[in-house]
mmCIF file with all atom_site columns, C-alpha atoms in Angstrom:
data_model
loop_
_atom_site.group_PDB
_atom_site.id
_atom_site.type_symbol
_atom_site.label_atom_id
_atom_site.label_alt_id
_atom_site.label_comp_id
_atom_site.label_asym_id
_atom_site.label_entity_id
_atom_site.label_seq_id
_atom_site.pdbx_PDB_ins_code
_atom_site.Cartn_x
_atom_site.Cartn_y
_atom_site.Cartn_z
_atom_site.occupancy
_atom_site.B_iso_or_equiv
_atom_site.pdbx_formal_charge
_atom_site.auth_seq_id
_atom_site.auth_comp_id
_atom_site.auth_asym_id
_atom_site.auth_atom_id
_atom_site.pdbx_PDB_model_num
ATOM 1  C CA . UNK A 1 1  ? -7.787  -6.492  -33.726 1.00 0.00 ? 1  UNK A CA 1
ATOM 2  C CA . UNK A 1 2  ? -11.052 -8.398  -33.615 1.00 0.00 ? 2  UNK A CA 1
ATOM 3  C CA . UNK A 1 3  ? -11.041 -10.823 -30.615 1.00 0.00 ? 3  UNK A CA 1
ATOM 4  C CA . UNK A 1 4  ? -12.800 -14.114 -30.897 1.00 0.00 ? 4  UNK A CA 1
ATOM 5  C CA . UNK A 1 5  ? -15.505 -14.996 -28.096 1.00 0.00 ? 5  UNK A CA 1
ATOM 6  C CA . UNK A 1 6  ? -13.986 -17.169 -25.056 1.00 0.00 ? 6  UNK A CA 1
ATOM 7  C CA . UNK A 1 7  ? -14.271 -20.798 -25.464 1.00 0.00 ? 7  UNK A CA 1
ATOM 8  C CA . UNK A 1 8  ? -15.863 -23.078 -22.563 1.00 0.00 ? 8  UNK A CA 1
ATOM 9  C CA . UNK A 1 9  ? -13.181 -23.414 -20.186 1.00 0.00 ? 9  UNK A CA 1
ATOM 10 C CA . UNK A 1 10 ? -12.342 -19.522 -20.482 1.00 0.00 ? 10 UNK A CA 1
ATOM 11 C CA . UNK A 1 11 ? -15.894 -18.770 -19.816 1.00 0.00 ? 11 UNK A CA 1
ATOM 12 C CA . UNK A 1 12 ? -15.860 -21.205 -17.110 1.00 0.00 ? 12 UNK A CA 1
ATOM 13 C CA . UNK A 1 13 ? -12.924 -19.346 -15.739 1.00 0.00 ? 13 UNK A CA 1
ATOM 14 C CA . UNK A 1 14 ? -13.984 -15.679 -16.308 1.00 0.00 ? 14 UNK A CA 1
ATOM 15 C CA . UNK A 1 15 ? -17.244 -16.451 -14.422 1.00 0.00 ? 15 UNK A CA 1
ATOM 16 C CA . UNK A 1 16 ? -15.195 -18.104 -11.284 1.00 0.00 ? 16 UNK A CA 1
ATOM 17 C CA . UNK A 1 17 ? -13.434 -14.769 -11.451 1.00 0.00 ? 17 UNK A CA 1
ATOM 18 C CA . UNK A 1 18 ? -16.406 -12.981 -11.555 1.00 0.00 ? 18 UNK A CA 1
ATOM 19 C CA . UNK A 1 19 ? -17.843 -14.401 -8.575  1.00 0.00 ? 19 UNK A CA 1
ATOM 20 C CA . UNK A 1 20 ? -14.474 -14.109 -6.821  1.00 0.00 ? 20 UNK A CA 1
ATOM 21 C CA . UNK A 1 21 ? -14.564 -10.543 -7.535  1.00 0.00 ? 21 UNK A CA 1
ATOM 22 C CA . UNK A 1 22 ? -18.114 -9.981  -6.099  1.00 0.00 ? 22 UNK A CA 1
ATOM 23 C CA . UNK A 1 23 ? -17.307 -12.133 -2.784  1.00 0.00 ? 23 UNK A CA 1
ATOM 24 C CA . UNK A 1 24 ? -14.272 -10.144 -2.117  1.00 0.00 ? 24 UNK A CA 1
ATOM 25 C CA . UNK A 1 25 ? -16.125 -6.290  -3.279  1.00 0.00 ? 25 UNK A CA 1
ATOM 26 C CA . UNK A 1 26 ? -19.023 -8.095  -0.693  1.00 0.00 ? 26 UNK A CA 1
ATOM 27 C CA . UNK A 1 27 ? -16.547 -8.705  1.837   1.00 0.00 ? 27 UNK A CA 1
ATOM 28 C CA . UNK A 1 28 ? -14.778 -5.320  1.197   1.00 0.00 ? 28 UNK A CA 1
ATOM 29 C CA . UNK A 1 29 ? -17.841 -3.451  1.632   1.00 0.00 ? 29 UNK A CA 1
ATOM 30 C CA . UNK A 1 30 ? -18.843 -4.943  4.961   1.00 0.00 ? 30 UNK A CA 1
ATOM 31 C CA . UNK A 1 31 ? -15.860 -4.551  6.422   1.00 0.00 ? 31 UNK A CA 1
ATOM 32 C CA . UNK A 1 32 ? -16.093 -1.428  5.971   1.00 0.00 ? 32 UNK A CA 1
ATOM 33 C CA . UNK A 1 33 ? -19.263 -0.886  6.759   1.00 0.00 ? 33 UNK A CA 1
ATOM 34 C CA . UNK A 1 34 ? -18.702 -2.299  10.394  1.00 0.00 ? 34 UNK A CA 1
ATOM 35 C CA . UNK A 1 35 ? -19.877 -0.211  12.621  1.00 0.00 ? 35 UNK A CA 1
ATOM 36 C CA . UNK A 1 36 ? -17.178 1.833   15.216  1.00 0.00 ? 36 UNK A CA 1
ATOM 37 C CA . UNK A 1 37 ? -19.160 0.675   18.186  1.00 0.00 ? 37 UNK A CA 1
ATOM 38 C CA . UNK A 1 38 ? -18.855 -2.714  17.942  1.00 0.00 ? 38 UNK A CA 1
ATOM 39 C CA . UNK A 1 39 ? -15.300 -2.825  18.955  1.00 0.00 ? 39 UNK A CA 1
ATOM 40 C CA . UNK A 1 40 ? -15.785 -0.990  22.486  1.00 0.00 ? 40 UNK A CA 1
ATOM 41 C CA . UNK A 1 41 ? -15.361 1.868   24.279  1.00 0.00 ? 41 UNK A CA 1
ATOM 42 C CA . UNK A 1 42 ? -12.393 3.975   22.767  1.00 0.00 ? 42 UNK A CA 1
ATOM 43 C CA . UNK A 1 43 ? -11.974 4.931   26.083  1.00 0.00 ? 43 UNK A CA 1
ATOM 44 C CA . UNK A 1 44 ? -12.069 1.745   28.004  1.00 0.00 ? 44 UNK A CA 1
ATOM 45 C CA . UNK A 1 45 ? -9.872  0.189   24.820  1.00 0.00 ? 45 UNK A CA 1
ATOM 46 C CA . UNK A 1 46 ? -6.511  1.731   23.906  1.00 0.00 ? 46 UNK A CA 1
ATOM 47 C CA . UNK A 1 47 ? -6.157  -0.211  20.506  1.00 0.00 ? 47 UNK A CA 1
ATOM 48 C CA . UNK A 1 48 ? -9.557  0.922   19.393  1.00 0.00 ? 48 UNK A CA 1
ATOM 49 C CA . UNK A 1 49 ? -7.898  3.125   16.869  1.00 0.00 ? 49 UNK A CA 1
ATOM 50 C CA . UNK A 1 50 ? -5.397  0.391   15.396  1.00 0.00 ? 50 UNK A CA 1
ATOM 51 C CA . UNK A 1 51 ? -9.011  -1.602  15.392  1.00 0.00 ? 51 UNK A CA 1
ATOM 52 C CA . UNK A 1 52 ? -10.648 1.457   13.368  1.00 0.00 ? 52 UNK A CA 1
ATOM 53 C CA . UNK A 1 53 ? -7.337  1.568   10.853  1.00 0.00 ? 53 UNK A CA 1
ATOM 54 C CA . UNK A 1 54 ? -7.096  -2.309  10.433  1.00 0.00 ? 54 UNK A CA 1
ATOM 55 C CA . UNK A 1 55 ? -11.157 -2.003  9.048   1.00 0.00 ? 55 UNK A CA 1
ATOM 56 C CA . UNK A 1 56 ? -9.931  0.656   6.492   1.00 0.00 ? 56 UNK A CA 1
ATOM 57 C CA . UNK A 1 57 ? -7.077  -1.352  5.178   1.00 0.00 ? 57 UNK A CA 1
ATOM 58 C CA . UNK A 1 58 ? -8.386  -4.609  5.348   1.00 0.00 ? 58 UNK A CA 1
ATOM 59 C CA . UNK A 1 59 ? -11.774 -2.999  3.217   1.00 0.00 ? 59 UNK A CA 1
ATOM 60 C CA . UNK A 1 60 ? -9.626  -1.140  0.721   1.00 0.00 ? 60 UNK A CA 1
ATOM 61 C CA . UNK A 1 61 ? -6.832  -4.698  0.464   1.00 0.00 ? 61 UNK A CA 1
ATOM 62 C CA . UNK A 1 62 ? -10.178 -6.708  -0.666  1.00 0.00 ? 62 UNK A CA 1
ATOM 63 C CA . UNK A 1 63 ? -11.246 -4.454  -2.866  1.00 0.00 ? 63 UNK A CA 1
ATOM 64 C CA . UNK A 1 64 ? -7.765  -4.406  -4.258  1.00 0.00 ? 64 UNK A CA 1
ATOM 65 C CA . UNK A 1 65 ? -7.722  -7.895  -4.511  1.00 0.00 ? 65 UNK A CA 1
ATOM 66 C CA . UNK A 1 66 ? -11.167 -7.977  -6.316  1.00 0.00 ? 66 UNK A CA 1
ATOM 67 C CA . UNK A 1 67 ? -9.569  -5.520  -8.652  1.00 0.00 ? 67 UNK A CA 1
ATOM 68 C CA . UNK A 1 68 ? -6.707  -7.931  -9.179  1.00 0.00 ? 68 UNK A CA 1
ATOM 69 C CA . UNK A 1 69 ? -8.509  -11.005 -9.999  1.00 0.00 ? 69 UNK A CA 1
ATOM 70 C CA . UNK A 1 70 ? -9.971  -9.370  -12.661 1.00 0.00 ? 70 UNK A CA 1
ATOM 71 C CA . UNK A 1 71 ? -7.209  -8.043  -14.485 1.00 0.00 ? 71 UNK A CA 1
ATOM 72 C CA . UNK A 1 72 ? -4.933  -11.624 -13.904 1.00 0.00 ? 72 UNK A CA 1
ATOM 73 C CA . UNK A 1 73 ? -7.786  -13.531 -15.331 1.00 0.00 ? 73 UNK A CA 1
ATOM 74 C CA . UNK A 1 74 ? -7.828  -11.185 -18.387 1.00 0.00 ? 74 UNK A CA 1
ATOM 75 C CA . UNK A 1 75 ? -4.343  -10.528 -18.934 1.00 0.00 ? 75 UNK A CA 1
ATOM 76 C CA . UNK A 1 76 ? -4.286  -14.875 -18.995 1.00 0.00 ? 76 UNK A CA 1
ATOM 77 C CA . UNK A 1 77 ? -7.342  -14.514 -21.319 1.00 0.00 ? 77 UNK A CA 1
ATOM 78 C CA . UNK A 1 78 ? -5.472  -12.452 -23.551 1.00 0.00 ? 78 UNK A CA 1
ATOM 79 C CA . UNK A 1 79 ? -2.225  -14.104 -23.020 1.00 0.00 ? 79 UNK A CA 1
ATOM 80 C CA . UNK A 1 80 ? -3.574  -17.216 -24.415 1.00 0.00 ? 80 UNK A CA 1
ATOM 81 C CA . UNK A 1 81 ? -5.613  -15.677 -27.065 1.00 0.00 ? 81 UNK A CA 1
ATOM 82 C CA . UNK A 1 82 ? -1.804  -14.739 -28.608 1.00 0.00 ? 82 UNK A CA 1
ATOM 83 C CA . UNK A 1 83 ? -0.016  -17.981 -27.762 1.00 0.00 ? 83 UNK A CA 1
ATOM 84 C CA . UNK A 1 84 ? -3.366  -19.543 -30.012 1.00 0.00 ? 84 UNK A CA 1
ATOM 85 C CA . UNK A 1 85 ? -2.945  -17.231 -32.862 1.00 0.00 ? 85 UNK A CA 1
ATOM 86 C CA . UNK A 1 86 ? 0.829   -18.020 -33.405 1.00 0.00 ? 86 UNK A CA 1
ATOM 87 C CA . UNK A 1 87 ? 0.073   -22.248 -33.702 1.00 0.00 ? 87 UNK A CA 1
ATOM 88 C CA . UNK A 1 88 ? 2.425   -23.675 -36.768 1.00 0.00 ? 88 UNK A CA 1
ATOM 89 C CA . UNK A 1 89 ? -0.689  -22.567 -39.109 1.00 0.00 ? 89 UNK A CA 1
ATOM 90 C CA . UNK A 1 90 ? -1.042  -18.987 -38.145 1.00 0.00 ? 90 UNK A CA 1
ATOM 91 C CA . UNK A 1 91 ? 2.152   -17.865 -38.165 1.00 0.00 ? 91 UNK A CA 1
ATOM 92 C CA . UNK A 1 92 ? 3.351   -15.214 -40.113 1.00 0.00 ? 92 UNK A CA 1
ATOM 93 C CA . UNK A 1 93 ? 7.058   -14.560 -42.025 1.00 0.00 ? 93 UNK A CA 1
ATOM 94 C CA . UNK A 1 94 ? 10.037  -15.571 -39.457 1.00 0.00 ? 94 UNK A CA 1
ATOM 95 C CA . UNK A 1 95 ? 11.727  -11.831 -37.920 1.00 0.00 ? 95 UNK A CA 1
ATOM 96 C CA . UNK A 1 96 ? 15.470  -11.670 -38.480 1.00 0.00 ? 96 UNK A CA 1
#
C-alpha cells in the first residue's frame, strides 16, 4: 500500500502532536528527575514515600500519554486516509 504524503491541515496536526509529545516526554522526564530531597526529611515526613511513588507514576503516566498522542493522531491520520480512498470515484465492486 503506498501512502500519499499528509496534506496541510494533517501536517498542521501531526506537528501539534509532535510538540505535544515532546512537552509531555519534557515534563515526564523532570518529574522524574526531581530530586528525593526536595520533599523533606523522610524522617521528619511520614508521606515522603507516597511523595517518592506519586513522582514515579506521575513520570511514567506522561510519558504514557506522550506515547498516546502519537498513536491517536496516526491512527486518525490513517483513518482518514481510508474514509478518502473510498469517495463515490474510488470505490471498488459493491461486497454481497
Amino acid at each position: 500500500m503506498v501512502l500519499l504524503p499528509p496534506d496541510e491541515s494533517s501536517q498542521r496536526t501531526i506537528k501539534r502532536s509532535r510538540v505535544l509529545s515532546y512537552v509531555l516526554v519534557t515534563l515526564a522526564a523532570v518529574v522524574l528527575s526531581l530530586r528525593p530531597d526536595l520533599f523533606g526529611d523522610p524522617q521528619t515526613q511520614p508521606a515522603h514515600a507516597l511523595l517518592h511513588v506519586w513522582r514515579i507514576v506521575l513520570g511514567i503516566v506522561l510519558a504514557v500519554a506522550a506515547l498516546g498522542v502519537q498513536v491517536l493522531v496516526g491512527v486518525r491520520w490513517r483513518r482518514s486516509l481510508r474514509t478518502d480512498s473510498r469517495a463515490p470515484g474510488n470505490r471498488g465492486p459493491h461486497p454481497r
